[in-house]
Short mmCIF file of C-alpha atoms and ligand atoms in Angstrom, two decimals:
data_model
loop_
_atom_site.label_atom_id
_atom_site.label_comp_id
_atom_site.label_asym_id
_atom_site.label_seq_id
_atom_site.Cartn_x
_atom_site.Cartn_y
_atom_site.Cartn_z
CA MET Z 1033 8.97 -12.25 9.69
CA ILE Z 1034 4.90 -11.57 10.03
CA LEU Z 1035 2.42 -14.71 9.37
CA VAL Z 1036 -0.77 -13.23 8.11
CA THR Z 1037 -3.53 -15.84 8.25
CA GLY Z 1038 -7.00 -15.11 6.37
CA GLY Z 1039 -4.61 -13.68 3.76
CA SER Z 1040 -7.25 -14.33 1.15
CA GLY Z 1041 -10.17 -12.70 3.29
CA THR Z 1042 -11.73 -9.39 3.22
CA VAL Z 1043 -9.25 -8.11 5.73
CA GLY Z 1044 -6.21 -10.08 5.18
CA ARG Z 1045 -5.85 -9.22 1.56
CA LYS Z 1046 -6.52 -5.63 2.15
CA ILE Z 1047 -3.58 -6.01 4.93
CA LEU Z 1048 -1.25 -7.65 2.59
CA ARG Z 1049 -1.78 -4.64 0.05
CA ARG Z 1050 -0.32 -2.35 2.88
CA LEU Z 1051 2.16 -3.85 4.50
CA PRO Z 1052 5.52 -2.00 3.86
CA GLN Z 1053 7.12 -3.19 0.77
CA ASP Z 1054 10.17 -4.47 2.65
CA THR Z 1055 8.49 -6.57 5.49
CA PRO Z 1056 9.25 -10.35 5.41
CA VAL Z 1057 5.62 -11.45 5.09
CA ARG Z 1058 4.05 -15.10 5.12
CA VAL Z 1059 0.10 -16.09 4.28
CA LEU Z 1060 -1.30 -18.83 5.25
CA SER Z 1061 -4.01 -20.15 2.91
CA ARG Z 1062 -5.83 -23.46 2.32
CA SER Z 1063 -5.44 -23.23 -1.80
CA GLY Z 1064 -3.78 -19.91 -1.85
CA THR Z 1065 -6.43 -18.70 -4.23
CA GLY Z 1066 -7.26 -15.20 -3.57
CA VAL Z 1067 -3.89 -14.35 -1.90
CA PRO Z 1068 -2.60 -11.01 -3.75
CA GLU Z 1069 0.77 -10.73 -5.36
CA ARG Z 1070 3.71 -8.77 -4.43
CA PRO Z 1071 5.83 -7.84 -7.11
CA GLY Z 1072 9.50 -7.46 -6.30
CA ASN Z 1073 9.63 -9.03 -2.71
CA PRO Z 1074 6.75 -11.91 -3.09
CA PHE Z 1075 5.14 -13.38 -0.23
CA GLU Z 1076 5.75 -16.45 1.13
CA VAL Z 1077 1.95 -18.73 0.55
CA VAL Z 1078 2.29 -21.55 2.37
CA ARG Z 1079 -0.35 -24.21 2.63
CA GLY Z 1080 -2.53 -24.59 6.13
CA ASP Z 1081 -5.91 -25.62 7.61
CA TYR Z 1082 -6.43 -25.37 11.25
CA ASP Z 1083 -8.62 -28.51 10.71
CA ARG Z 1084 -4.42 -29.95 10.22
CA PRO Z 1085 -2.36 -29.04 13.10
CA ALA Z 1086 0.74 -29.79 11.17
CA SER Z 1087 0.40 -27.78 8.92
CA ILE Z 1088 0.07 -24.71 11.53
CA HIS Z 1089 2.85 -25.74 13.11
CA ALA Z 1090 4.84 -25.83 9.99
CA ALA Z 1091 3.73 -22.29 9.21
CA MET Z 1092 4.67 -20.27 12.25
CA ALA Z 1093 8.31 -21.61 12.10
CA GLY Z 1094 10.73 -18.54 12.28
CA VAL Z 1095 7.67 -16.05 12.34
CA GLU Z 1096 7.68 -13.26 15.11
CA THR Z 1097 4.14 -11.84 14.65
CA VAL Z 1098 0.99 -13.36 13.54
CA PHE Z 1099 -2.36 -11.75 12.19
CA VAL Z 1100 -5.01 -14.10 13.20
CA VAL Z 1101 -7.77 -14.39 11.57
CA THR Z 1102 -10.33 -17.57 12.54
CA CYS Z 1103 -13.79 -17.93 11.04
CA ASP Z 1104 -15.67 -20.96 12.51
CA PRO Z 1105 -17.49 -20.27 15.70
CA CYS Z 1106 -18.62 -24.29 15.17
CA ARG Z 1107 -15.23 -25.16 15.35
CA PRO Z 1108 -13.47 -23.76 18.47
CA TRP Z 1109 -10.53 -26.23 18.64
CA GLN Z 1110 -9.08 -24.52 15.49
CA ASP Z 1111 -8.36 -21.35 17.32
CA GLU Z 1112 -6.61 -23.42 20.00
CA ILE Z 1113 -4.37 -25.17 17.45
CA LEU Z 1114 -3.42 -21.60 16.29
CA VAL Z 1115 -2.54 -20.66 19.48
CA GLU Z 1116 -0.87 -23.82 20.34
CA ALA Z 1117 1.41 -23.62 17.47
CA ALA Z 1118 2.40 -20.14 17.97
CA ALA Z 1119 3.37 -20.50 21.49
CA ALA Z 1120 5.23 -24.04 20.80
CA ALA Z 1121 7.27 -21.84 17.69
CA GLY Z 1122 8.09 -19.20 20.18
CA VAL Z 1123 5.90 -16.55 18.24
CA ARG Z 1124 6.31 -13.17 20.21
CA SER Z 1125 3.45 -11.52 19.48
CA LEU Z 1126 -0.30 -11.87 17.95
CA VAL Z 1127 -2.73 -9.34 16.08
CA LYS Z 1128 -5.96 -10.67 16.49
CA LEU Z 1129 -9.22 -9.75 14.23
CA SER Z 1130 -11.61 -9.94 17.03
CA ALA Z 1131 -15.47 -8.07 17.12
CA LEU Z 1132 -16.39 -4.87 19.17
CA ALA Z 1133 -19.49 -7.01 20.19
CA VAL Z 1134 -17.61 -8.52 23.29
CA GLU Z 1135 -17.68 -5.26 24.52
CA ASP Z 1136 -21.56 -5.43 24.87
CA GLN Z 1137 -22.42 -6.46 28.25
CA GLY Z 1138 -25.82 -7.55 26.49
CA ALA Z 1139 -23.97 -9.98 23.66
CA HIS Z 1140 -24.48 -13.67 24.57
CA ASP Z 1141 -24.45 -14.98 21.24
CA LEU Z 1142 -22.69 -17.89 20.04
CA VAL Z 1143 -20.63 -15.75 17.60
CA THR Z 1144 -19.71 -13.04 20.42
CA ARG Z 1145 -18.76 -15.88 23.40
CA TRP Z 1146 -16.58 -17.37 20.77
CA GLN Z 1147 -14.44 -14.40 20.05
CA ARG Z 1148 -14.71 -13.64 23.80
CA ASP Z 1149 -13.13 -16.80 24.83
CA ASN Z 1150 -10.37 -16.57 21.75
CA GLU Z 1151 -9.37 -13.38 23.34
CA GLU Z 1152 -9.31 -14.99 26.51
CA LEU Z 1153 -7.13 -17.79 25.18
CA ILE Z 1154 -4.66 -15.56 23.64
CA ARG Z 1155 -4.72 -13.20 26.60
CA THR Z 1156 -3.67 -16.09 28.74
CA SER Z 1157 -1.09 -18.08 26.24
CA GLY Z 1158 1.84 -15.83 26.97
CA MET Z 1159 2.22 -14.21 24.01
CA GLU Z 1160 2.27 -10.45 23.63
CA TRP Z 1161 -1.40 -9.71 22.27
CA THR Z 1162 -3.45 -6.60 20.56
CA PHE Z 1163 -7.12 -6.97 20.10
CA LEU Z 1164 -8.73 -5.45 17.06
CA ARG Z 1165 -12.30 -5.18 17.68
CA PRO Z 1166 -14.58 -3.81 14.46
CA ARG Z 1167 -18.22 -3.06 14.02
CA ALA Z 1168 -19.96 -4.71 11.02
CA PHE Z 1169 -17.90 -4.63 7.77
CA MET Z 1170 -19.66 -2.08 5.21
CA THR Z 1171 -19.05 -5.18 2.96
CA ASN Z 1172 -21.65 -7.45 4.56
CA THR Z 1173 -23.66 -5.26 2.23
CA LEU Z 1174 -22.31 -6.39 -0.83
CA GLY Z 1175 -24.60 -9.64 -0.36
CA TRP Z 1176 -27.42 -7.22 -1.52
CA ALA Z 1177 -26.01 -6.89 -4.96
CA ARG Z 1178 -27.96 -9.47 -6.60
CA THR Z 1179 -31.44 -7.83 -5.78
CA ILE Z 1180 -30.00 -4.47 -6.30
CA ARG Z 1181 -28.61 -5.27 -9.99
CA GLU Z 1182 -31.58 -7.14 -10.95
CA ASP Z 1183 -34.84 -5.06 -9.30
CA GLY Z 1184 -33.34 -1.87 -7.51
CA VAL Z 1185 -34.34 -3.28 -3.87
CA VAL Z 1186 -32.67 -4.59 -0.58
CA ARG Z 1187 -34.64 -6.81 1.29
CA ALA Z 1188 -33.09 -7.10 4.76
CA LEU Z 1189 -34.03 -7.38 8.57
CA GLY Z 1190 -34.47 -3.72 10.86
CA GLY Z 1191 -34.56 -0.70 8.00
CA THR Z 1192 -34.50 1.89 10.47
CA THR Z 1193 -31.82 0.32 13.14
CA ARG Z 1194 -28.24 1.75 13.12
CA ASN Z 1195 -24.64 0.13 12.98
CA ALA Z 1196 -21.52 2.07 13.36
CA CYS Z 1197 -19.95 -0.02 10.23
CA ILE Z 1198 -16.99 0.25 8.96
CA ASP Z 1199 -14.85 -0.09 5.91
CA PRO Z 1200 -12.44 -3.01 5.90
CA ARG Z 1201 -9.92 -0.99 4.20
CA ASP Z 1202 -9.84 1.18 7.99
CA VAL Z 1203 -9.77 -2.36 9.75
CA ALA Z 1204 -6.75 -3.23 7.57
CA ARG Z 1205 -4.82 0.10 8.07
CA ALA Z 1206 -5.55 0.12 11.91
CA ALA Z 1207 -4.09 -3.50 11.58
CA VAL Z 1208 -0.84 -2.66 9.44
CA GLN Z 1209 -0.28 0.18 12.19
CA VAL Z 1210 -0.50 -2.23 14.97
CA LEU Z 1211 1.81 -5.12 13.18
CA THR Z 1212 4.51 -2.39 12.18
CA SER Z 1213 4.74 -0.59 15.27
CA PRO Z 1214 6.05 -1.13 18.79
CA GLY Z 1215 4.31 -0.76 22.03
CA GLN Z 1216 1.11 -2.59 21.13
CA HIS Z 1217 1.06 -5.21 23.56
CA GLY Z 1218 -1.72 -5.47 25.84
CA ARG Z 1219 -3.70 -2.99 23.77
CA THR Z 1220 -7.58 -3.24 22.41
CA TYR Z 1221 -9.19 -0.91 19.56
CA ALA Z 1222 -12.34 -0.43 18.74
CA LEU Z 1223 -13.07 0.07 15.22
CA THR Z 1224 -16.22 1.58 13.67
CA GLY Z 1225 -16.83 3.96 10.93
CA PRO Z 1226 -18.04 7.79 11.52
CA GLU Z 1227 -21.66 7.32 11.96
CA ALA Z 1228 -24.39 4.77 13.09
CA ILE Z 1229 -26.43 4.18 9.86
CA SER Z 1230 -29.72 2.26 9.14
CA PRO Z 1231 -29.63 -0.43 6.15
CA ALA Z 1232 -32.66 1.65 4.83
CA GLN Z 1233 -30.24 4.91 4.57
CA GLN Z 1234 -27.42 2.34 3.25
CA ALA Z 1235 -29.64 1.47 0.40
CA ASP Z 1236 -30.40 5.38 -0.53
CA ALA Z 1237 -26.59 5.60 -0.19
CA ILE Z 1238 -25.96 3.30 -2.95
CA GLY Z 1239 -29.01 4.67 -4.60
CA ARG Z 1240 -26.99 7.69 -4.92
CA ALA Z 1241 -24.00 6.16 -5.98
CA LEU Z 1242 -25.47 4.32 -8.69
CA GLY Z 1243 -27.51 7.34 -9.78
CA ARG Z 1244 -30.55 5.77 -9.63
CA PRO Z 1245 -33.22 4.95 -6.46
CA VAL Z 1246 -32.75 1.56 -4.47
CA ARG Z 1247 -35.47 1.05 -2.29
CA PHE Z 1248 -35.79 -0.72 1.16
CA GLU Z 1249 -38.01 -3.41 1.83
CA GLU Z 1250 -38.18 -4.97 5.47
CA LEU Z 1251 -37.77 -8.57 5.43
CA PRO Z 1252 -39.83 -10.35 8.31
CA PRO Z 1253 -37.59 -12.43 10.83
CA HIS Z 1254 -38.58 -15.69 9.41
CA GLU Z 1255 -37.52 -14.86 5.86
CA ALA Z 1256 -34.29 -13.30 7.16
CA LEU Z 1257 -33.52 -16.46 9.37
CA ALA Z 1258 -34.31 -18.91 6.24
CA GLY Z 1259 -31.85 -16.48 4.19
CA LEU Z 1260 -28.93 -16.66 6.77
CA CYS Z 1261 -29.57 -20.50 6.66
CA ARG Z 1262 -29.11 -20.93 3.03
CA ARG Z 1263 -25.34 -19.67 3.96
CA TYR Z 1264 -24.50 -20.40 7.60
CA PRO Z 1265 -25.32 -23.60 9.80
CA LEU Z 1266 -28.39 -23.30 12.09
CA PRO Z 1267 -26.51 -22.46 15.64
CA VAL Z 1268 -24.58 -19.24 13.43
CA ALA Z 1269 -28.06 -18.02 11.92
CA GLN Z 1270 -29.48 -17.95 15.47
CA ALA Z 1271 -26.44 -16.16 16.72
CA LEU Z 1272 -27.04 -13.69 13.84
CA LEU Z 1273 -30.55 -12.69 14.37
CA GLU Z 1274 -29.70 -12.52 17.96
CA SER Z 1275 -27.14 -9.74 16.84
CA ALA Z 1276 -29.83 -8.25 15.01
CA GLU Z 1277 -32.29 -7.58 17.78
CA ARG Z 1278 -29.25 -5.80 19.61
CA GLN Z 1279 -28.79 -3.39 16.82
CA HIS Z 1280 -32.54 -3.09 17.36
CA ALA Z 1281 -32.07 -2.24 20.30
CA GLY Z 1282 -29.75 -0.30 19.94
CA ALA Z 1283 -26.66 -1.25 20.99
CA LYS Z 1284 -24.60 -0.75 17.99
CA THR Z 1285 -24.40 3.23 17.40
CA ARG Z 1286 -21.34 4.09 19.58
CA VAL Z 1287 -18.73 5.73 17.52
CA SER Z 1288 -15.32 5.09 18.36
CA THR Z 1289 -12.13 7.75 17.71
CA ASP Z 1290 -9.58 4.62 18.02
CA LEU Z 1291 -8.97 4.58 14.25
CA ALA Z 1292 -8.12 8.13 13.84
CA ALA Z 1293 -6.25 7.92 16.95
CA LEU Z 1294 -3.88 5.06 15.96
CA THR Z 1295 -3.99 5.97 12.17
CA GLY Z 1296 -4.26 9.52 11.46
CA ARG Z 1297 -7.02 9.19 9.45
CA GLN Z 1298 -11.15 9.66 10.03
CA PRO Z 1299 -12.70 6.59 9.20
CA THR Z 1300 -14.56 6.29 5.67
CA ASP Z 1301 -18.29 7.12 5.47
CA TYR Z 1302 -20.49 4.36 3.74
CA LEU Z 1303 -21.48 7.05 1.04
CA THR Z 1304 -18.01 6.88 -0.13
CA TRP Z 1305 -17.69 3.21 0.00
CA ALA Z 1306 -20.75 2.83 -1.71
CA HIS Z 1307 -19.43 5.32 -4.63
CA ASP Z 1308 -15.81 2.99 -4.63
CA ASN Z 1309 -17.93 -0.08 -5.17
CA ALA Z 1310 -20.67 1.00 -7.08
CA HIS Z 1311 -19.83 -1.58 -9.70
CA ALA Z 1312 -20.58 -4.43 -7.47
CA PHE Z 1313 -23.93 -2.83 -7.66
CA GLY Z 1314 -24.28 -2.90 -11.39
CA ALA Z 1315 -22.71 0.58 -11.93
CA THR Z 1316 -21.34 1.18 -15.87
CA GLY Z 1317 -18.92 2.98 -16.60
CA LEU Z 1318 -15.30 3.10 -15.26
CA ARG Z 1319 -14.51 1.37 -12.42
CA THR Z 1320 -13.45 3.15 -9.24
CA LEU Z 1321 -9.58 3.12 -8.76
CA THR Z 1322 -9.70 2.60 -5.14
CA THR Z 1323 -12.15 -0.45 -5.39
CA ALA Z 1324 -10.37 -3.15 -4.94
CA ALA Z 1325 -7.69 -1.44 -2.24
N1 LIG X 1742 -18.08 -9.52 8.45
C1 LIG X 1742 -18.18 -8.71 9.66
O1 LIG X 1742 -19.04 -7.67 9.53
C2 LIG X 1742 -17.15 -8.80 10.82
C3 LIG X 1742 -17.33 -7.86 11.42
C4 LIG X 1742 -16.33 -7.97 12.97
C5 LIG X 1742 -15.69 -8.83 12.92
N2 LIG X 1742 -15.33 -9.86 11.87
C6 LIG X 1742 -14.45 -11.21 12.13
O2 LIG X 1742 -13.57 -11.12 10.96
C7 LIG X 1742 -13.19 -12.28 10.62
C8 LIG X 1742 -13.24 -12.81 9.36
O3 LIG X 1742 -12.30 -11.81 8.84
P1 LIG X 1742 -12.49 -11.72 7.13
O4 LIG X 1742 -13.97 -11.41 6.89
O5 LIG X 1742 -11.71 -11.05 6.70
O6 LIG X 1742 -12.57 -12.99 6.22
P2 LIG X 1742 -13.23 -13.84 5.31
O7 LIG X 1742 -13.64 -12.83 4.59
O8 LIG X 1742 -14.42 -14.51 5.96
O9 LIG X 1742 -12.04 -14.72 4.84
C9 LIG X 1742 -11.93 -16.18 5.68
C10 LIG X 1742 -10.25 -16.46 5.46
O10 LIG X 1742 -10.41 -17.44 6.48
C11 LIG X 1742 -9.14 -18.43 5.82
N3 LIG X 1742 -10.23 -19.82 6.71
C12 LIG X 1742 -11.30 -20.07 6.64
N4 LIG X 1742 -10.96 -21.61 7.23
C13 LIG X 1742 -9.37 -21.64 7.10
C14 LIG X 1742 -9.03 -22.68 7.88
N5 LIG X 1742 -9.61 -23.85 8.07
N6 LIG X 1742 -7.92 -22.89 8.07
C15 LIG X 1742 -7.04 -21.79 7.61
N7 LIG X 1742 -7.61 -20.73 7.12
C16 LIG X 1742 -9.11 -20.62 7.03
C17 LIG X 1742 -9.27 -18.37 4.37
O11 LIG X 1742 -8.33 -18.88 4.02
P3 LIG X 1742 -8.44 -19.39 2.68
O12 LIG X 1742 -9.76 -19.94 1.78
O13 LIG X 1742 -7.31 -19.16 1.66
O14 LIG X 1742 -7.88 -20.81 3.08
C18 LIG X 1742 -9.94 -16.93 4.37
O15 LIG X 1742 -8.77 -16.06 3.93
C19 LIG X 1742 -14.20 -13.42 11.70
O16 LIG X 1742 -13.43 -13.90 12.76
C20 LIG X 1742 -15.20 -12.45 12.17
O17 LIG X 1742 -15.84 -12.93 13.40
C21 LIG X 1742 -16.40 -9.64 11.30
#
């Protein structure tokens, strides 16, 4: 039995759609909303919340492998609750969705320190482990959809700074490969897209996918921080700004071959992702079939 946490989230949903039909899968979710269905061999969806330890202990019963997604750097005890519950239930292995920033020597922001601590927690847990370390998700740029639809513009920080961002569908492919094949204990995978590109280049790619120009406007740091504070607690917003500064210094341009070595597929490029998601940015006409995958 595989327990998928974060199964209603960006990566988890895509993992659930790709796991073999006959694999027994339990999905942890606070509400169950957003968890995909699997006709024929339904997922066992259990209600659980990292802030309710008993619910996490109950979810672990009979589980061999956990796909670990935690999301709140301001609540690090959630990670401890998950690992403790897994160990107590006799779980064999943990496959953790981490972040590539943990490998950046110069990264000391709150989110990166939290992910490093979580890796250490798992590494010393006595269970087998594998770490998936993706660079930024291409889906983060869905946050630009409203201004693209309304004004044909992307307003963002660091227009010319580059990031080897990855399609979360590729992260899910890597996760499925790890979850379903032996010999993964102690492995870490650096997961990137095929090229490092800038927000201005991403805006241009979205414009090409839409068939109309999308212009880029540089956002001053104080406006970027104000925007981040509308979506995240202040410490997380500040961590994201620090991360943007590292991107400005060129820390996120490395392209890794781990995804291709693991899955046998080349990573998806941003223009392909933009075409597949053009409807979200206001494209009219038929929705691309691969979009939801
Ligand atoms: N975005 C990026 O660019 C990026 C890059 C590298 C690494 N990462 C890492 O990826 C992870 C996030 O993955 P994601 O983007 O796939 O997730 P996501 O879309 O942000 O979704 C969050 C998931 O976590 C679950 N969740 C949240 N709070 C919970 C709680 N208290 N108890 C139980 N479940 C809870 C939610 O499930 P329910 O709502 O169903 O309960 C949901 O499925 C983070 O660790 C992040 O650091 C992100």
